XYZ file of N, CA and C in Angstrom:
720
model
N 0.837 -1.205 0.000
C 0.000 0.000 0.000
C 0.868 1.250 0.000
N 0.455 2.053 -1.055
C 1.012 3.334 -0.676
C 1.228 4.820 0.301
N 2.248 4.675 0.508
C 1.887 5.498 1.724
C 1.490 7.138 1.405
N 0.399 7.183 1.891
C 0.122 8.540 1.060
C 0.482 9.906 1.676
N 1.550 9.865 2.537
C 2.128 10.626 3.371
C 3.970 10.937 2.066
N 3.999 10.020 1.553
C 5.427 10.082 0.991
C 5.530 10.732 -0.620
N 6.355 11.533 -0.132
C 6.905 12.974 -1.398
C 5.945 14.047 -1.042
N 5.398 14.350 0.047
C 4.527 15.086 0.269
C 5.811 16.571 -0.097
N 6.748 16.682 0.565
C 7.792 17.488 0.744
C 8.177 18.201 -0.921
N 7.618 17.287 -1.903
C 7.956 17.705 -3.188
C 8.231 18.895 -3.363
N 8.846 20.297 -3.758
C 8.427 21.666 -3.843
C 8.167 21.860 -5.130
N 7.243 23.045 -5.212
C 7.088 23.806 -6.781
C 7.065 24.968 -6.300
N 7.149 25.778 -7.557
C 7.073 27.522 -7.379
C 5.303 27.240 -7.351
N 4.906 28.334 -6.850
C 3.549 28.975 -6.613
C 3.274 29.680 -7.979
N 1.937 28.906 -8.171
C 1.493 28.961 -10.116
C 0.707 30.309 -9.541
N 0.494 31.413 -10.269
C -0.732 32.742 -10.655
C -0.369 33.857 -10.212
N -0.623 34.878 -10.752
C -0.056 35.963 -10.425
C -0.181 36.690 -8.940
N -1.710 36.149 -8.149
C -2.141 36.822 -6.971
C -0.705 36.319 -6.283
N -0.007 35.163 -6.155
C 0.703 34.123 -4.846
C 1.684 35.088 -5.541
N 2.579 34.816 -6.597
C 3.535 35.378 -7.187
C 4.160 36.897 -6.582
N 2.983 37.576 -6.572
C 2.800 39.133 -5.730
C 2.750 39.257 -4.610
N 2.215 38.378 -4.050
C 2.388 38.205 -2.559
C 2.942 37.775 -1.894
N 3.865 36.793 -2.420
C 5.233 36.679 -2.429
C 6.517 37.673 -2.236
N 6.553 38.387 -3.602
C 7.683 39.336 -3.752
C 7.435 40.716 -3.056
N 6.012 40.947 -2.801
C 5.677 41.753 -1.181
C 6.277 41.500 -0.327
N 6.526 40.225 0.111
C 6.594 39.898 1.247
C 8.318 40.017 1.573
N 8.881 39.401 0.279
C 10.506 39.603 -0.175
C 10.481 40.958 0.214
N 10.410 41.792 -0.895
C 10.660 43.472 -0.552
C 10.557 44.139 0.335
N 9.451 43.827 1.658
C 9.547 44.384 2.976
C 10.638 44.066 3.928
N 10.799 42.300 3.788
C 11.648 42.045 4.484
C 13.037 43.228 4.180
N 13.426 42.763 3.195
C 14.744 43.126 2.790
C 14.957 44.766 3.125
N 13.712 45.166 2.937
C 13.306 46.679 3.230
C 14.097 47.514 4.797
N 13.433 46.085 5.734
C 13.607 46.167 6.821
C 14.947 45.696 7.849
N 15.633 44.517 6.566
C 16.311 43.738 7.326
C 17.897 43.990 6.978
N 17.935 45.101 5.910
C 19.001 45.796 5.263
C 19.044 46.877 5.879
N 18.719 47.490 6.599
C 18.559 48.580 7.272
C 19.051 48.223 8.574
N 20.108 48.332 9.253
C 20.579 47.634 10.324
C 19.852 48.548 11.516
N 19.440 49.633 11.148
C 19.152 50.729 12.810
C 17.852 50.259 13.234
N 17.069 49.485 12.130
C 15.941 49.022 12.210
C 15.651 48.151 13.965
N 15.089 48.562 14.701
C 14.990 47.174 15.902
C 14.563 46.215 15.632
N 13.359 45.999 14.793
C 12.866 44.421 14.468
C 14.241 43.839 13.281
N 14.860 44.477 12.791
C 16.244 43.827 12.382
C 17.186 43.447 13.297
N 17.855 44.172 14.190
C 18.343 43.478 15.512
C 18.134 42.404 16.301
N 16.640 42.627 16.778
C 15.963 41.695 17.251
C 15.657 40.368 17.202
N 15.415 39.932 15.572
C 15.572 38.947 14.559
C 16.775 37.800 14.361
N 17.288 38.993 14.257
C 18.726 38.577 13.777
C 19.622 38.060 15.406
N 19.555 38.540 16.479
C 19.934 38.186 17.556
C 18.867 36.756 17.740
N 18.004 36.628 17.863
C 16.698 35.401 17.993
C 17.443 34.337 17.155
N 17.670 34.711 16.044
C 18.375 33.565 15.328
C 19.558 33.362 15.555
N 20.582 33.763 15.951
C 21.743 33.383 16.802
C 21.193 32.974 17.709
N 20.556 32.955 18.645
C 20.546 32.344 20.293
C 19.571 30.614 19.722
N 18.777 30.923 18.852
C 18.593 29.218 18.234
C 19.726 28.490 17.566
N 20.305 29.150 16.998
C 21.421 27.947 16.794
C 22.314 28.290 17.866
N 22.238 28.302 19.175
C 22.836 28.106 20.362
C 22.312 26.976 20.865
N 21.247 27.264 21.224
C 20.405 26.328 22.171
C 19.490 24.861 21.234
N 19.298 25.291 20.042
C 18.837 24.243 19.306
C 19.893 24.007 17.858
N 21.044 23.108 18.322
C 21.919 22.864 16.872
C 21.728 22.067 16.249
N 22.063 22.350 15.436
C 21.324 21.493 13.907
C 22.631 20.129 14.043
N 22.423 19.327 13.774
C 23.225 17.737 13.356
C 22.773 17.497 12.040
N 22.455 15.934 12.483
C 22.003 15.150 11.724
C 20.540 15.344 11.253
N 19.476 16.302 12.022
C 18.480 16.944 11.555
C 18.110 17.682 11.721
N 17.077 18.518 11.644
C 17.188 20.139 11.838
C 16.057 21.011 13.133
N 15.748 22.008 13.288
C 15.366 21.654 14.485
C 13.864 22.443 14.088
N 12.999 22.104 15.071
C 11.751 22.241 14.968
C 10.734 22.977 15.763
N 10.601 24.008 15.559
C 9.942 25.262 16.925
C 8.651 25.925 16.078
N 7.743 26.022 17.248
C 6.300 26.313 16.930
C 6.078 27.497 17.576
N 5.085 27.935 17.138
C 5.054 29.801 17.579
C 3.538 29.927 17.741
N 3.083 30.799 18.570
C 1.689 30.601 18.680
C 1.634 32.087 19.140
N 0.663 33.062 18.944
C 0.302 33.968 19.764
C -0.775 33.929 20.513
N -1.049 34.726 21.694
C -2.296 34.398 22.352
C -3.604 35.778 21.919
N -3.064 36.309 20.966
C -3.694 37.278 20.633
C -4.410 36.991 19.243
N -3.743 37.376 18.263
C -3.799 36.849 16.605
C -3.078 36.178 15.954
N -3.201 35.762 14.945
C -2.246 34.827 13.955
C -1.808 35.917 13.097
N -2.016 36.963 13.159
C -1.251 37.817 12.353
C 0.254 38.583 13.230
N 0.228 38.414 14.440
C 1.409 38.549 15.311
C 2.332 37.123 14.710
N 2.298 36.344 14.765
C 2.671 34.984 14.519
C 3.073 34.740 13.215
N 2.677 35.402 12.603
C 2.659 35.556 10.619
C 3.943 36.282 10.665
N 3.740 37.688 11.198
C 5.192 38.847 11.129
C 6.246 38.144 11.375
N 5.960 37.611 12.614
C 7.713 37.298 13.386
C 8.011 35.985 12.682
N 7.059 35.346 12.094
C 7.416 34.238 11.742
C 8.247 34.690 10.392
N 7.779 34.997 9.403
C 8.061 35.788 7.791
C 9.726 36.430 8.495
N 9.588 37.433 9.374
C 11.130 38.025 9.552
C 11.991 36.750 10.154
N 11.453 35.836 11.112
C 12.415 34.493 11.645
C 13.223 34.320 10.125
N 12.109 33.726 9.397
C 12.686 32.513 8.523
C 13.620 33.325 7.936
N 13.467 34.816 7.333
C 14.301 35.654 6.341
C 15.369 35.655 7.081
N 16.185 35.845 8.918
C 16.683 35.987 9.138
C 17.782 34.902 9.516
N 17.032 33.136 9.963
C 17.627 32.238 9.759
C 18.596 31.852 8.148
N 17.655 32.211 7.666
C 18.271 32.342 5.961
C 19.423 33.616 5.807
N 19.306 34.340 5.902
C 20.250 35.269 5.855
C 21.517 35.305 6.800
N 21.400 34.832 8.273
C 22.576 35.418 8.932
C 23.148 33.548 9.654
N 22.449 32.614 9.294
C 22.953 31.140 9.395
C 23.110 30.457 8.275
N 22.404 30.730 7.068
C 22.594 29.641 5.980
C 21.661 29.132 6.014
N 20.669 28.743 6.503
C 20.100 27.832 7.031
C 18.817 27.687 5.939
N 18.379 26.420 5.798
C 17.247 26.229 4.664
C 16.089 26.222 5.515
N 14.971 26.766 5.493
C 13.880 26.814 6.685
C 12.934 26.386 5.483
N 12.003 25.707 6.494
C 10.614 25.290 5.831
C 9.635 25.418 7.034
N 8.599 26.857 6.422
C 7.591 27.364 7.322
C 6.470 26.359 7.083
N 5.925 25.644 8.199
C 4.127 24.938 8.628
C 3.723 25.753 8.880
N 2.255 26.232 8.144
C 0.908 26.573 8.898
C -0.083 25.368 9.052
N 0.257 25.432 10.632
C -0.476 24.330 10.959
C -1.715 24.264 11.892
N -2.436 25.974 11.089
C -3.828 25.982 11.648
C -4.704 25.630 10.904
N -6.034 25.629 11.567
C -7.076 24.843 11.622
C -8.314 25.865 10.951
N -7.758 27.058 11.076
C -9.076 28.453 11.403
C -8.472 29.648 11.007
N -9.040 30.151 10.492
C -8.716 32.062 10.312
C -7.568 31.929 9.427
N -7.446 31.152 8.500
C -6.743 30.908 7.830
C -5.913 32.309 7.076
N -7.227 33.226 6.715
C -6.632 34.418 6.186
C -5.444 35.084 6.728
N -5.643 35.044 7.927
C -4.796 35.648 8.854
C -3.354 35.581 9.180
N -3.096 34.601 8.687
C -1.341 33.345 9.226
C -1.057 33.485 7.664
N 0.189 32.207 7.749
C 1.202 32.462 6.694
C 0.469 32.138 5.223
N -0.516 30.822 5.394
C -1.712 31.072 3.652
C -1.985 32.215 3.466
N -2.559 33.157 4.211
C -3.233 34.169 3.946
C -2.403 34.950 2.968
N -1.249 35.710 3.947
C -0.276 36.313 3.621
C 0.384 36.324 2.371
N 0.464 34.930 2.138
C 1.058 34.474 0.909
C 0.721 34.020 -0.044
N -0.914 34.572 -0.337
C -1.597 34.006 -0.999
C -1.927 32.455 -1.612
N -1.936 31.947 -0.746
C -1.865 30.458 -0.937
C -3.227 29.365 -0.017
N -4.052 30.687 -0.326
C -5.389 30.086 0.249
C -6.123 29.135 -0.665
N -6.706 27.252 -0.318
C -7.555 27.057 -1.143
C -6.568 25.870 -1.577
N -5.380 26.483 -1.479
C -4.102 25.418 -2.054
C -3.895 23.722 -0.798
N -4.083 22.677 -1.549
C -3.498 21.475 -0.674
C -2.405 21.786 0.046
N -2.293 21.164 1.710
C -1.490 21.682 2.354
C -1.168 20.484 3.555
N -0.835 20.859 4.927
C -1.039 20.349 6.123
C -2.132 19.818 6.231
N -3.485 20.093 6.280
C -4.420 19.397 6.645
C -4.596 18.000 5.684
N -4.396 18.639 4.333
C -4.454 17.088 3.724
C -3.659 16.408 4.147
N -2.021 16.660 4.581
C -1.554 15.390 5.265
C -2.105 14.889 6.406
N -2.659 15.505 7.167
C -3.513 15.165 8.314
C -4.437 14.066 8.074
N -5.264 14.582 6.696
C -6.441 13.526 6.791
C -5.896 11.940 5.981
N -4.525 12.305 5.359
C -3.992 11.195 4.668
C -4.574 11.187 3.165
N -4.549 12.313 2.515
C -4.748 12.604 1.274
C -3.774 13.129 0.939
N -2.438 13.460 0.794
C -1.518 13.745 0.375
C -1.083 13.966 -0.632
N -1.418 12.151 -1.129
C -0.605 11.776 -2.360
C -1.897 12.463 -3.611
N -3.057 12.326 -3.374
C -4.068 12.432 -4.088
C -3.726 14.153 -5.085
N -2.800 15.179 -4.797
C -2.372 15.796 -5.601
C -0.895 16.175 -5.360
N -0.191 17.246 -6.046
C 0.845 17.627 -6.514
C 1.907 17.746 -5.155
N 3.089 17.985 -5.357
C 4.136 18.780 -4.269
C 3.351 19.454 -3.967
N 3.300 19.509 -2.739
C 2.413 20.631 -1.221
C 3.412 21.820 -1.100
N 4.698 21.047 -1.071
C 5.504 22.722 -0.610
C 5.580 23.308 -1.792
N 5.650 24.961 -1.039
C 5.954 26.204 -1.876
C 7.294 26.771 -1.786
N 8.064 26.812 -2.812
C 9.262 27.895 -2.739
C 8.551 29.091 -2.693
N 9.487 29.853 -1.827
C 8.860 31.929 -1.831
C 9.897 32.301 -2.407
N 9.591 33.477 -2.191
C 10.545 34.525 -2.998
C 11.759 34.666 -2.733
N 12.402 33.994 -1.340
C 13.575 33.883 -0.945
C 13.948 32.758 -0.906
N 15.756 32.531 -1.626
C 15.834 31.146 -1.699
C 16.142 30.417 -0.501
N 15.604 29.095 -0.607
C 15.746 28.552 0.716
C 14.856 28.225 1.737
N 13.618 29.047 1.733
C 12.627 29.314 2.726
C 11.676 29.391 1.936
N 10.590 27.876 2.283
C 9.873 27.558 1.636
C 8.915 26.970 2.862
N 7.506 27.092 2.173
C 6.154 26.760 3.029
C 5.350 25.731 2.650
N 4.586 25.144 3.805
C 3.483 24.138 3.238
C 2.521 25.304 3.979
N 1.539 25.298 3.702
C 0.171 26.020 3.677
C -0.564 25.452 4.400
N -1.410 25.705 4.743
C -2.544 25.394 5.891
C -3.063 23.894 4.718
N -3.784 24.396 4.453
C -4.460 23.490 2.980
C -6.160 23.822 3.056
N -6.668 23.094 1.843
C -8.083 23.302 1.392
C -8.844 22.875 2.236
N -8.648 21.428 2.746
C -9.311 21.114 3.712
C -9.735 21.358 5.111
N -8.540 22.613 5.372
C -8.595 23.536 6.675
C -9.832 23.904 6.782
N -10.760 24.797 5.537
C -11.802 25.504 5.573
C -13.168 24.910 5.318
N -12.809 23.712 5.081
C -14.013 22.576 4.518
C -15.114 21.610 5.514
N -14.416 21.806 6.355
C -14.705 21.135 7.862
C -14.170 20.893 9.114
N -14.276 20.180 10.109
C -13.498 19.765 11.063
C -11.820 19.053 10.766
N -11.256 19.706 11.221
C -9.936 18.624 11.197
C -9.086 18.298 12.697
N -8.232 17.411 11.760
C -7.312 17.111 13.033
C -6.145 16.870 12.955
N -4.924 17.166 14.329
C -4.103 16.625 13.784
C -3.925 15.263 14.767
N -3.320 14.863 13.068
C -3.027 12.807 13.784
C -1.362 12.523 13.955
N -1.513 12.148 15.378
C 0.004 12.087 15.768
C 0.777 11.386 15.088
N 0.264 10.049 14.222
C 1.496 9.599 13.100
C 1.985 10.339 12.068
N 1.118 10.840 11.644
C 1.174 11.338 10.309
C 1.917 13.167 10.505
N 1.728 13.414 11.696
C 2.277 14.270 11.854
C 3.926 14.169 12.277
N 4.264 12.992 13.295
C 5.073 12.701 13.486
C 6.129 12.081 11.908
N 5.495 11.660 11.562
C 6.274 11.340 10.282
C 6.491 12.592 9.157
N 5.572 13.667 8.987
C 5.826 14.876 8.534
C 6.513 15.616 8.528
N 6.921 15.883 10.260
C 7.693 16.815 10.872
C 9.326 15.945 10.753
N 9.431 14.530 10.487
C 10.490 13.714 10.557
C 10.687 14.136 9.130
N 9.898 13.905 8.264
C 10.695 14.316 7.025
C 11.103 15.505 7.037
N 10.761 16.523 7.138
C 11.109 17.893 6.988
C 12.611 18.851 7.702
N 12.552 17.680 8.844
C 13.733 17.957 9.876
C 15.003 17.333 9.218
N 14.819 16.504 8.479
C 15.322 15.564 7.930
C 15.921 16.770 6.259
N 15.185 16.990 5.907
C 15.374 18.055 4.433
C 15.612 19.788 4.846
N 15.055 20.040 6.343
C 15.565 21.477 6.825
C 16.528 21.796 8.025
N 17.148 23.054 7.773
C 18.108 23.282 9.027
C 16.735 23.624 10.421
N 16.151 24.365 9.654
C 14.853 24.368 10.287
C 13.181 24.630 10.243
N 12.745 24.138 11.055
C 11.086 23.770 10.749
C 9.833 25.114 11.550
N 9.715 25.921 10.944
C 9.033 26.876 12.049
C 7.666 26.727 11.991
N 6.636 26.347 12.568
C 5.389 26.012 12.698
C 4.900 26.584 13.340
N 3.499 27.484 12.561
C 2.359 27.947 12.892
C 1.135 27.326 13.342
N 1.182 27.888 14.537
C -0.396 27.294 15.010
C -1.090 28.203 15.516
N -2.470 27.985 16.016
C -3.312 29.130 16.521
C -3.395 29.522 17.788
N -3.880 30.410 18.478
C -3.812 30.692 19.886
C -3.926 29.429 20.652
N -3.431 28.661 21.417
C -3.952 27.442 21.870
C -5.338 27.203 23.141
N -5.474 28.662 23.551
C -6.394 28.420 24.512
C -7.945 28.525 23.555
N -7.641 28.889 22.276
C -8.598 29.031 20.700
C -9.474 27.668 20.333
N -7.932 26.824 20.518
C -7.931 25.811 19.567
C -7.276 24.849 20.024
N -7.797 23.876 21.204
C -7.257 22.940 21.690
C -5.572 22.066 21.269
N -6.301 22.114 19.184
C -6.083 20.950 18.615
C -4.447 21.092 18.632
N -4.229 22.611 18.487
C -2.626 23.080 18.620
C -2.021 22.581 19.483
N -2.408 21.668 20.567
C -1.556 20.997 21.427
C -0.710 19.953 20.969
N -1.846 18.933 20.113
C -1.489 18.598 19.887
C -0.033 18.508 18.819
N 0.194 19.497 18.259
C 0.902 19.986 17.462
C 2.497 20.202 17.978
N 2.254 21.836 18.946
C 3.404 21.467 19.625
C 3.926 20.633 20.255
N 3.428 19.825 20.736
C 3.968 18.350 21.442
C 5.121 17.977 20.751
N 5.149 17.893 19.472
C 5.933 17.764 18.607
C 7.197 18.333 18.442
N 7.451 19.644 18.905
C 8.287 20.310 18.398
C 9.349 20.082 19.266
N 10.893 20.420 19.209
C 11.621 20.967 19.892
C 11.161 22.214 21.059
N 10.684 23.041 20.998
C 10.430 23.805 21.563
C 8.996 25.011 21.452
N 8.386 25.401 22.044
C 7.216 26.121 21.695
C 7.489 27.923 22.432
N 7.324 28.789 21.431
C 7.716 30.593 21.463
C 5.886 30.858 21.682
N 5.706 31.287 22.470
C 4.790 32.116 22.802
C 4.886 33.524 22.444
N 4.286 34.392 21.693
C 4.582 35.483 21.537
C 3.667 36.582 22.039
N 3.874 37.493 22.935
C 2.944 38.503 23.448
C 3.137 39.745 23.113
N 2.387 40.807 23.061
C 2.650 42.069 22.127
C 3.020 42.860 23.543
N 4.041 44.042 23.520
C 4.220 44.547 24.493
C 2.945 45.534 24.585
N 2.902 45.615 26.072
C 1.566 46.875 27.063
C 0.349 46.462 26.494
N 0.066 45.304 25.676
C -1.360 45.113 24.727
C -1.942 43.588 25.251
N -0.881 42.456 25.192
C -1.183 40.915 25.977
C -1.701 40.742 27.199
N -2.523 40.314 27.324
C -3.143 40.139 28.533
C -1.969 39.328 29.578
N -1.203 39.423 30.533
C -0.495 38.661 31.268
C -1.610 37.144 31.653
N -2.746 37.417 31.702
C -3.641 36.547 32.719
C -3.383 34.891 31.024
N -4.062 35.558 30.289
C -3.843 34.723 29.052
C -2.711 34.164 28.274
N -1.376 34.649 28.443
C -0.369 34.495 28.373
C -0.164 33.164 29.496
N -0.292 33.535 30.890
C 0.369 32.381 32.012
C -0.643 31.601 31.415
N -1.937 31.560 31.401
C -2.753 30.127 31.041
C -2.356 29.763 30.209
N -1.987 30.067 29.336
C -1.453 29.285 27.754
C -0.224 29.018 28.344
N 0.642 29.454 28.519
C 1.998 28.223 29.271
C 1.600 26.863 30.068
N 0.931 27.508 31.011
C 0.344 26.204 31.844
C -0.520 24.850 31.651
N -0.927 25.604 30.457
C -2.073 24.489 29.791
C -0.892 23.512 28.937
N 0.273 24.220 28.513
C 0.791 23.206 27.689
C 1.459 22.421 28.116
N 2.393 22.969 29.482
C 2.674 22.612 30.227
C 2.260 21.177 31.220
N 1.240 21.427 31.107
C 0.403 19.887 31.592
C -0.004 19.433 30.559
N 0.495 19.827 29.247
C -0.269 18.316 28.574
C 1.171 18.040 27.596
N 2.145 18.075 28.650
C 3.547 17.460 28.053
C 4.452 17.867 26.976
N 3.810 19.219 27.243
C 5.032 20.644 26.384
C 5.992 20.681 27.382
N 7.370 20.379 26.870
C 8.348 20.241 28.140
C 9.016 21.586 27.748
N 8.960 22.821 26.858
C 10.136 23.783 26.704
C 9.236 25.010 25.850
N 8.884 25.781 26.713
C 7.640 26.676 26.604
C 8.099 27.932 26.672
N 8.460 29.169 25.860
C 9.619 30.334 25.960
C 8.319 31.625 25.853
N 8.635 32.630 26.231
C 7.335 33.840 25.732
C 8.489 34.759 25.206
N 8.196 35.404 24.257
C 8.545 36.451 23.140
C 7.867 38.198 23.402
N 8.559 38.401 23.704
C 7.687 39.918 23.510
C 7.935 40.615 22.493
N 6.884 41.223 21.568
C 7.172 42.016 20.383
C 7.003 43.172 20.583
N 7.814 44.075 19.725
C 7.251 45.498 20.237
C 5.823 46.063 19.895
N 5.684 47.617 20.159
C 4.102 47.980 19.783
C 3.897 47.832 18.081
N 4.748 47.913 17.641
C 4.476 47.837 15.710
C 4.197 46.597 15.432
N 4.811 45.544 16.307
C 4.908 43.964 16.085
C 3.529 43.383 16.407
């Protein structure tokens, strides 16, 4: 039987002009921002990605960290988009971004990148995989490439299934220096637990003077008891 989990990793460029543009948006700000050294979210970035390849070094496979905000998925989208540009730029490093929500799809890295509607994560979830093309997307920067939420995100209930995820995240660690995965607020969306479980490590991100502290500690604690062993909080500034 075929496993319909295998070559999921395939990449293609992103076919139509909307993804194409929203893409090289996304290129041009970075670079906008990240060439500009006085910039703070350039500092900031760029220091974040040195202290991961401190604490999480790459070997024999690459390492795997999930990001969640307790606010929006569009906090989670930013820092995520400047992470990967900056792992790529100041380590070498080949990153492959998961959106691995469930909801509000617009909002996170499909949205952004126009890649709504497109097969993604959830089809590996449900074990439809193979049933169409390479899932991953090259972007506009080389190196740093995405799987998308997918079609089936918006179609109904989903889930994620710990084999199929576990074997996902094994390939990818396996083909990246690193794996940055999007998920949704978790006190939102249970299902994100299941998710980070997975990772090397889970970034909480809170917006400065705007995060609720009360919602922030519950979302540590909740993951915390359900066998998130390495749980970090992020503060972004007020623009972030």
């Amino acid at each position: 039987m075929k496993d319909p989990n295998r070559g999921f990793l395939a990449t293609r460029g992103r076919e139509g002009d909307g993804g194409a543009k929203a893409l090289a948006a996304w290129y041009e700000r970075l670079r906008g921002i990240v060439l500009r050294n006085t910039e703070p979210a350039s500092r900031s970035f760029r220091y974040m990605s040195r202290l991961i390849e401190r604490d999480f070094p790459v070997a024999e496979k690459g390492a795997c960290l999930a990001f969640s905000s307790t606010d929006s998925d569009e906090v989670s989208t930013d820092a995520l988009l400047m992470l990967a540009y900056c792992l790529k730029s100041e380590l070498e490093s080949r990153v492959l971004l998961v959106d691995a929500r469930f909801r509000d799809l617009d909002e996170g890295l499909t949205g952004r990148l126009g890649l709504l509607d497109l097969p993604g994560f959830a089809e590996v979830m449900a074990g439809v995989a193979a049933e169409g093309p390479g899932l991953v997307h090259a972007t506009a920067v080389d190196g740093v490439d995405i799987l998308p939420a997918g079609g089936l995100a918006q179609t109904g209930p989903a889930q994620a299934d710990r084999a199929r995820l576990a074997r996902l995240l094994g390939d990818a660690r396996a083909a990246y220096g690193h794996v940055l995965v999007q998920v949704g607020p978790v006190l939102k969306d249970t299902r994100s637990v299941v998710t980070v479980a997975q990772a090397d490590a889970t970034f909480l991100l809170a917006r400065e003077n705007r995060t609720f502290m009360k919602s922030l500690d519950t979302s540590r604690q909740m993951l915390l008891s359900n066998g998130v062993k390495d749980v970090r909080v992020v503060v972004t500034g007020r623009g972030g």
